[in-house]
PDB file of C-alpha atoms in Angstrom:
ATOM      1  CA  UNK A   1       0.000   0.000   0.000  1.00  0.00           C
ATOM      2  CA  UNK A   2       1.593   3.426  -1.329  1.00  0.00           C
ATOM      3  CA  UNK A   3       0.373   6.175   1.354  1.00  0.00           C
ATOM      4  CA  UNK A   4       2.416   8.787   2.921  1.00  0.00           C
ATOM      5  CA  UNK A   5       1.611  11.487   5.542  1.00  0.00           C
ATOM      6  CA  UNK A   6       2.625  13.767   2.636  1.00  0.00           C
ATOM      7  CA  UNK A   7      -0.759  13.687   0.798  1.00  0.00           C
ATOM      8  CA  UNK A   8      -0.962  14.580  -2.703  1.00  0.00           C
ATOM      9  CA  UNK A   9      -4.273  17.085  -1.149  1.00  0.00           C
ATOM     10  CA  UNK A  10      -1.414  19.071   0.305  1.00  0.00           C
ATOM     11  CA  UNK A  11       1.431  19.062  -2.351  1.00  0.00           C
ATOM     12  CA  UNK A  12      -0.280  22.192  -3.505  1.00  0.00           C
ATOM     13  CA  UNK A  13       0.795  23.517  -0.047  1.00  0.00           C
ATOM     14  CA  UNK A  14       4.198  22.230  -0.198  1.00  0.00           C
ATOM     15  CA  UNK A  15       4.648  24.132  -3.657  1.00  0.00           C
ATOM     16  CA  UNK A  16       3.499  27.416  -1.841  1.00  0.00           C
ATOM     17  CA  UNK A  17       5.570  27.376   1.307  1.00  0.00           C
ATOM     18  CA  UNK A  18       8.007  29.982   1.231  1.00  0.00           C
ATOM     19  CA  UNK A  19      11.800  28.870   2.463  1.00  0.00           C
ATOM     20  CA  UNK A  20      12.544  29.607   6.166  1.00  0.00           C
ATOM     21  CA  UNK A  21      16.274  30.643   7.237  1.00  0.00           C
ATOM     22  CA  UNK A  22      15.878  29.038  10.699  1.00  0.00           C
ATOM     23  CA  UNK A  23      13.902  25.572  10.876  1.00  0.00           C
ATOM     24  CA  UNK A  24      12.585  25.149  14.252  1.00  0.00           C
ATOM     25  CA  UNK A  25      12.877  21.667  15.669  1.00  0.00           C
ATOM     26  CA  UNK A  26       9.721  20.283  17.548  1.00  0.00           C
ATOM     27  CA  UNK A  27      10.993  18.984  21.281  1.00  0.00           C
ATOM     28  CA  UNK A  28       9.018  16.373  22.598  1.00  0.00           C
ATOM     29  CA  UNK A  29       6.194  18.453  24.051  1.00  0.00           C
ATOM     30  CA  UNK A  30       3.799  20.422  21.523  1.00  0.00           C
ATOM     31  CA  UNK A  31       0.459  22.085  21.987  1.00  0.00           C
ATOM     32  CA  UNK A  32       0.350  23.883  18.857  1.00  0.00           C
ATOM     33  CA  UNK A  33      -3.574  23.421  18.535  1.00  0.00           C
ATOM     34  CA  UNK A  34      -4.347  26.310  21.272  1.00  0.00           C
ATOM     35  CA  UNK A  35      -2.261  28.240  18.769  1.00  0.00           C
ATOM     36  CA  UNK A  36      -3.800  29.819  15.431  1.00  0.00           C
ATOM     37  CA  UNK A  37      -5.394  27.288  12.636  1.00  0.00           C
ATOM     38  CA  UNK A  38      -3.255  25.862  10.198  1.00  0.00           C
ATOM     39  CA  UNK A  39      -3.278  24.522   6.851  1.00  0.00           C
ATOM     40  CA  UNK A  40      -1.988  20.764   8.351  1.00  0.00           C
ATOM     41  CA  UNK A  41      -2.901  19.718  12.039  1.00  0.00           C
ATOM     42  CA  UNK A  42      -0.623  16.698  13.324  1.00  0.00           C
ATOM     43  CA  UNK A  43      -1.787  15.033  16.559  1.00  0.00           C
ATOM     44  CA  UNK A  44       0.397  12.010  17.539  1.00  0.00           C
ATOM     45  CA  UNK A  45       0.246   9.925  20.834  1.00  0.00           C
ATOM     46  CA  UNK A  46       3.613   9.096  22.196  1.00  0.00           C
ATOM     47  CA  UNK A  47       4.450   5.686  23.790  1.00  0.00           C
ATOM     48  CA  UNK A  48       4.597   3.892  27.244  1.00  0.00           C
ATOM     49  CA  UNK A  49       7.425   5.995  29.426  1.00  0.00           C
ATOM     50  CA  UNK A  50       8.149   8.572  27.045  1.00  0.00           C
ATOM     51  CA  UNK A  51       8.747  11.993  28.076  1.00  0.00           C
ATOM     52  CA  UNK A  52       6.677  14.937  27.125  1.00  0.00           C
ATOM     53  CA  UNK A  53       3.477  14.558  25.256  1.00  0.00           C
ATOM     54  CA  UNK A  54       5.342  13.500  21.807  1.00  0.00           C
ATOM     55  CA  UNK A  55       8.003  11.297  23.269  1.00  0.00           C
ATOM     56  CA  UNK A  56      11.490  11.533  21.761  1.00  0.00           C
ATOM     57  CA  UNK A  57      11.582   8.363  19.346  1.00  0.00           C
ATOM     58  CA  UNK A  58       9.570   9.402  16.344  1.00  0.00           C
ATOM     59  CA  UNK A  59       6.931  11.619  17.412  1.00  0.00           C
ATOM     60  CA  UNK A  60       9.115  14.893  16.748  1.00  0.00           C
ATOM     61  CA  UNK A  61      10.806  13.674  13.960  1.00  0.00           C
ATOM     62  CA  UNK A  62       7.150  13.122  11.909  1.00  0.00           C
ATOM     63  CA  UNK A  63       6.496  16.442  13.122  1.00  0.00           C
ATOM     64  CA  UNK A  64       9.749  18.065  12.212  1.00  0.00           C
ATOM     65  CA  UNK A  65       9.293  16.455   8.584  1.00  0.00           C
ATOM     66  CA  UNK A  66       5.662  17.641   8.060  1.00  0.00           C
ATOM     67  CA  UNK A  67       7.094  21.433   8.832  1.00  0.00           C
ATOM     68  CA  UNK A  68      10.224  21.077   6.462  1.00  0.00           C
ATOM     69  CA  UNK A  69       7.696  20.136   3.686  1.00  0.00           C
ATOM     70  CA  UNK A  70       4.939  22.427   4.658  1.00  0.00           C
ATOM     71  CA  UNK A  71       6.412  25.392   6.135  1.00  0.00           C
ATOM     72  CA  UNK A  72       6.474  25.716   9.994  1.00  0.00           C
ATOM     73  CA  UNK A  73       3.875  28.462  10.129  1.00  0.00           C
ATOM     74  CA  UNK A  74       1.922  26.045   7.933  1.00  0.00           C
ATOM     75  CA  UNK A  75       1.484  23.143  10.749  1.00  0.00           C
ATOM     76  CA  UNK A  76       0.074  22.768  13.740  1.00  0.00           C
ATOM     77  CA  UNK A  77       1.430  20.062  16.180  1.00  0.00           C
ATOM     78  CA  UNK A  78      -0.191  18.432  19.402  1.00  0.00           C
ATOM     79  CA  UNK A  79       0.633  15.763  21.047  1.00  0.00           C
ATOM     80  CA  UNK A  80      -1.465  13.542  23.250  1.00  0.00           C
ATOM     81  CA  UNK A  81      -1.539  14.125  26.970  1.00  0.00           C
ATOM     82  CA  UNK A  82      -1.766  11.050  28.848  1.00  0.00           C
ATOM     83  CA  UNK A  83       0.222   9.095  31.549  1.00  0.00           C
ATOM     84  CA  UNK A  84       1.931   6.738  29.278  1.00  0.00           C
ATOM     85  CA  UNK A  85       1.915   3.603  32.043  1.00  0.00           C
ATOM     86  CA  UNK A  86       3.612   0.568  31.391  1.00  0.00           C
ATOM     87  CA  UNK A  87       0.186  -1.358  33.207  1.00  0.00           C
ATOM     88  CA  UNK A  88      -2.112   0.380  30.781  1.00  0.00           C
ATOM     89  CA  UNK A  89      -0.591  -1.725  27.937  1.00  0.00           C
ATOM     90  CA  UNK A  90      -2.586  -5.056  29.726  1.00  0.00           C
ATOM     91  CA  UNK A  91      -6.231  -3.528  30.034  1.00  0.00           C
ATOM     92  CA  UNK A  92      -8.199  -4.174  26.946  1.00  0.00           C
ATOM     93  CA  UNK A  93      -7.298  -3.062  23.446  1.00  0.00           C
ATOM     94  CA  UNK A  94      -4.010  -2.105  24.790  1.00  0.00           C
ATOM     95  CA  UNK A  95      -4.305   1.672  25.417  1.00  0.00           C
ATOM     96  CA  UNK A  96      -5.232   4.057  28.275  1.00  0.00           C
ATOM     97  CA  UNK A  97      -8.576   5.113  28.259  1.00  0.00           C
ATOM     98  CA  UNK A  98      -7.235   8.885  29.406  1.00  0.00           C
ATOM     99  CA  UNK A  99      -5.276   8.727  25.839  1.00  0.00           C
ATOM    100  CA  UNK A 100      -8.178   7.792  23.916  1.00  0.00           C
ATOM    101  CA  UNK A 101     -10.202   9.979  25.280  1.00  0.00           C
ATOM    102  CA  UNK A 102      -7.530  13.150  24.882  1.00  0.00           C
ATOM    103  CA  UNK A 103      -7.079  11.703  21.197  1.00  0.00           C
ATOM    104  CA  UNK A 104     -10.541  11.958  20.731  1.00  0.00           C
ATOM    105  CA  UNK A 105     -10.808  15.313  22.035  1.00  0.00           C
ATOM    106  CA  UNK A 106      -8.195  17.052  20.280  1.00  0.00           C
ATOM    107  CA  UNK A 107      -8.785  15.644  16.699  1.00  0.00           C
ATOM    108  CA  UNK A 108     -12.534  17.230  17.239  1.00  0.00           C
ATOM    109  CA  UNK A 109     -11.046  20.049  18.631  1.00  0.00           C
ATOM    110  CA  UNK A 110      -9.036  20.496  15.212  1.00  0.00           C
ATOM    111  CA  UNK A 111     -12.075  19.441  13.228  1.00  0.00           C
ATOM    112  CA  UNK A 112     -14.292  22.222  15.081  1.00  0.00           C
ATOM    113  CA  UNK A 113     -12.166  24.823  15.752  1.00  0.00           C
ATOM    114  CA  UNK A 114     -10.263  24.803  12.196  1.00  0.00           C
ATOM    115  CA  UNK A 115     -12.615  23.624   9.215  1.00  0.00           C
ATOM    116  CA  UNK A 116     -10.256  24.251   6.796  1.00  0.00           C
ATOM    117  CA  UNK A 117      -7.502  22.464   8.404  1.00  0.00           C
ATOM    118  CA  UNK A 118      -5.752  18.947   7.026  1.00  0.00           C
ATOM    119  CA  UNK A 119      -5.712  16.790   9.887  1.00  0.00           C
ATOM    120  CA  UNK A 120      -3.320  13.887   9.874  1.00  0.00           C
ATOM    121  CA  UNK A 121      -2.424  11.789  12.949  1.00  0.00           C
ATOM    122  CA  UNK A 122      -0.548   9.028  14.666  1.00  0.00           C
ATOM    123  CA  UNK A 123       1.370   7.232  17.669  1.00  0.00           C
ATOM    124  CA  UNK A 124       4.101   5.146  18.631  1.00  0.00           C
ATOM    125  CA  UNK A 125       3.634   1.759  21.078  1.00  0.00           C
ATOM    126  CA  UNK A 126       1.034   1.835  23.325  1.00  0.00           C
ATOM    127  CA  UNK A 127       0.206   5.661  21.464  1.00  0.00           C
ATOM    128  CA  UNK A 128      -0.536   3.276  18.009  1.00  0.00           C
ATOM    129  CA  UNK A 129      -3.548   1.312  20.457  1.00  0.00           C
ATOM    130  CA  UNK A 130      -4.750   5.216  21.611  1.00  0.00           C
ATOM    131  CA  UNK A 131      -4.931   5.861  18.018  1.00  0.00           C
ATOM    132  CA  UNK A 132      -6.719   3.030  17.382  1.00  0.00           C
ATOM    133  CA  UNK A 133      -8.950   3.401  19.793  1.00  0.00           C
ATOM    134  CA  UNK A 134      -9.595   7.319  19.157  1.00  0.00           C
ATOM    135  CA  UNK A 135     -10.011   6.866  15.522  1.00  0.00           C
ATOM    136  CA  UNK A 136     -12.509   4.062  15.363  1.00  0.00           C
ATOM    137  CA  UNK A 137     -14.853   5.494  18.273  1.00  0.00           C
ATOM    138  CA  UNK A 138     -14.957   9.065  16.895  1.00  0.00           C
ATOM    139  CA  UNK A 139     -18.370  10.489  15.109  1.00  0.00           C
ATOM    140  CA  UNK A 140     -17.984   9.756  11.089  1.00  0.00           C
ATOM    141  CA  UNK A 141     -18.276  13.807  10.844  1.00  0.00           C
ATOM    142  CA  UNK A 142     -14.489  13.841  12.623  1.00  0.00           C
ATOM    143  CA  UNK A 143     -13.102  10.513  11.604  1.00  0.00           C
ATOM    144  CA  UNK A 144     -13.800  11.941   7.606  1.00  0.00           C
ATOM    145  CA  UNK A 145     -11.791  14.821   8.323  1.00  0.00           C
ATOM    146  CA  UNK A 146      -8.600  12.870   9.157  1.00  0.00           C
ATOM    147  CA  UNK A 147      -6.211  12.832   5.808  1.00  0.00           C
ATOM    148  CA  UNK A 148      -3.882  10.066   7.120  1.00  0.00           C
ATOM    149  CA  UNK A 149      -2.949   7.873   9.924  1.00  0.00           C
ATOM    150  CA  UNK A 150       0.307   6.718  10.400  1.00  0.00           C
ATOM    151  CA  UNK A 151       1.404   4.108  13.409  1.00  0.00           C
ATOM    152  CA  UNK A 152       4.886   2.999  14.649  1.00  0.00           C
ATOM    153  CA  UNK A 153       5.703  -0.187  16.426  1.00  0.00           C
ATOM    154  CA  UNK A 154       1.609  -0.737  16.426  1.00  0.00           C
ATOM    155  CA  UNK A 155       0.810  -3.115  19.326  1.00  0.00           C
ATOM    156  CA  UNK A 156      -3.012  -3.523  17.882  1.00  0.00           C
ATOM    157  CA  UNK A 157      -1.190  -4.772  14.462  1.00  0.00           C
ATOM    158  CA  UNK A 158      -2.216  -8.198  14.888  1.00  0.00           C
ATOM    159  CA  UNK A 159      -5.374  -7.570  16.541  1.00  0.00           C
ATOM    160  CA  UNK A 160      -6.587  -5.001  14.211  1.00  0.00           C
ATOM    161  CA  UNK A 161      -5.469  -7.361  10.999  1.00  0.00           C
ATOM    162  CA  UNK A 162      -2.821  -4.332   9.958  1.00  0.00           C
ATOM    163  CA  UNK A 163      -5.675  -2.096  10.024  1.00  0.00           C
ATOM    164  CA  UNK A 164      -7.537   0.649  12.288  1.00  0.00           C
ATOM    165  CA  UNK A 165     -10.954  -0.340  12.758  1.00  0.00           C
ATOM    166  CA  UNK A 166     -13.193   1.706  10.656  1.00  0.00           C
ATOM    167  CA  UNK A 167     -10.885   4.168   8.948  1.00  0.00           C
ATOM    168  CA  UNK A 168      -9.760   3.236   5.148  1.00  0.00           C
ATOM    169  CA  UNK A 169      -6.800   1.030   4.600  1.00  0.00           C
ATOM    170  CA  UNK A 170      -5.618   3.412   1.842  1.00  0.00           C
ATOM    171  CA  UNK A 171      -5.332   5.980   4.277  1.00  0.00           C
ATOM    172  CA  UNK A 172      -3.649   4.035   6.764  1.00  0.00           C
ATOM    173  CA  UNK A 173       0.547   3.129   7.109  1.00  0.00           C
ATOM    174  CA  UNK A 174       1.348   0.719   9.975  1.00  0.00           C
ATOM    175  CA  UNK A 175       5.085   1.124  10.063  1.00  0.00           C
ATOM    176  CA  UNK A 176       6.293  -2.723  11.676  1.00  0.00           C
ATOM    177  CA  UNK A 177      10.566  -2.720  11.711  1.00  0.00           C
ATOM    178  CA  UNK A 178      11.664  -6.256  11.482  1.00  0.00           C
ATOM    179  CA  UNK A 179      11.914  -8.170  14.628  1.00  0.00           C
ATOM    180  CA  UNK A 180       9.747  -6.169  16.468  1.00  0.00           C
ATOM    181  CA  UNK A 181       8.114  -8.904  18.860  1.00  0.00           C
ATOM    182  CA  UNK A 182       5.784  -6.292  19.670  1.00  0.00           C
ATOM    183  CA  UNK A 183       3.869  -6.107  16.125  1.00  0.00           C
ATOM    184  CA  UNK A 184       3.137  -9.854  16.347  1.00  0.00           C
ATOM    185  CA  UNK A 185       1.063  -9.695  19.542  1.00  0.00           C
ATOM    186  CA  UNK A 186       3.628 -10.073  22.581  1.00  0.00           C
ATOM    187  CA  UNK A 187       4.736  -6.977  24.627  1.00  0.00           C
ATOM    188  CA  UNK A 188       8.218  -7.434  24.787  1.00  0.00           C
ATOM    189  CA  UNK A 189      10.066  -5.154  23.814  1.00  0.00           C
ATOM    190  CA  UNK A 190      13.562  -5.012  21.959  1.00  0.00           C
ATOM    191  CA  UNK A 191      16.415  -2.974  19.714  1.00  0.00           C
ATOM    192  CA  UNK A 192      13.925  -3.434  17.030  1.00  0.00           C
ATOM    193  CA  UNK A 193      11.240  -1.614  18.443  1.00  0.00           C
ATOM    194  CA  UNK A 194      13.263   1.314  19.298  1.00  0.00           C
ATOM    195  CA  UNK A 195      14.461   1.424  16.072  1.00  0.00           C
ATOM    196  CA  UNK A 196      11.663   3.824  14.302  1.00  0.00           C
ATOM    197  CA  UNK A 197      13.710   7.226  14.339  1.00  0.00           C
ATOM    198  CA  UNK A 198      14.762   6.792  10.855  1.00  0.00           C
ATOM    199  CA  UNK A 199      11.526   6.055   9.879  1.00  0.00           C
ATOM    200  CA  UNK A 200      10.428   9.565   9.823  1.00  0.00           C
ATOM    201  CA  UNK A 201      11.411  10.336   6.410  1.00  0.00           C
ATOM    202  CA  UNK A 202       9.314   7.390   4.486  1.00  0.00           C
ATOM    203  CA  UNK A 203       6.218   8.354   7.093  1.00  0.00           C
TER     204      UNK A 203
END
């Protein structure tokens, strides 16, 4: 499946974006969407024991890409605030119910608040289940705003079949690094599936 966070419904953006001297780097706390609307909204959910709201594995890095594409007055970046526990990994559908539930509320925050706004989203770990969970359980009015979803080290991989529960495939990249125990239904975690830095660029 060909998808990328860069979605041919922004290239148009891309083209127009004018060339910054200093690119600012996203740390691993953002709350961009109390800011001013912008043309791309990116709300990610870090994973378990990460610091911040982004975490420092991938979160920023998907976030830093989207703004050297865009423009960094062009996107808006907020990350999920939840606590991140190791325990909520082993309740049901494998993600804290605080998460979802902040997920939930900040994608139809950026859906209400910003109607012109392309929202794209993701997580990493136990952030993939919040998205999961978010993005299935959301009104069809918010869910068809969201562009693209893109997950890292997805512990609902298996569950979900590769997929998120009633979003489109197409729209969808599960990003899996080989070896990962932790995309094949265990929760143990290894070099593998702190390996999803470099994946930022292909996301």
């Amino acid at each position: 499946m060909k998808f990328s966070l860069g979605l041919a419904a922004l290239s148009g953006l891309a083209a127009a974006a004018p060339m910054e001297l200093v690119e600012r780097q996203t740390g691993s706390t953002a709350n961009e969407l109390s800011g001013p609307c912008r043309a791309v909204t990116f709300i990610f959910a870090r994973g378990s024991t990460e610091t911040g709201n982004l975490g420092t594995i991938i979160g920023p890095q998907v976030s830093n890409g989207l703004k050297a594409r865009y423009g960094n007055n062009n996107v808006a970046t907020q990350g999920v605030n939840y606590a991140a526990l190791l325990t909520t990994n082993f309740i049901p559908n494998g993600g804290d119910p605080q998460g979802i539930s902040d997920m939930k509320n900040q994608l139809t925050t950026a859906a209400s608040k910003c109607p012109n706004t392309k929202i794209v989203a993701g997580g990493y770990s136990q952030g993939a289940a919040v998205t999961h969970q978010a993005i299935e359980t959301l009104s069809a009015s918010v869910r068809n705003r969201i562009l693209g979803v893109v997950t890292f080290g997805d512990t609902q991989n298996l569950q979900d079949g590769g997929r998120i529960p009633n979003y489109p495939p197409a729209n969808t990249r599960i990003f899996c690094a080989l070896g990962d125990p932790v995309c094949v239904g265990t929760l143990i975690i290894n070099g593998a599936h702190l390996s999803y830095t470099t994946d930022a660029g292909p996301a």
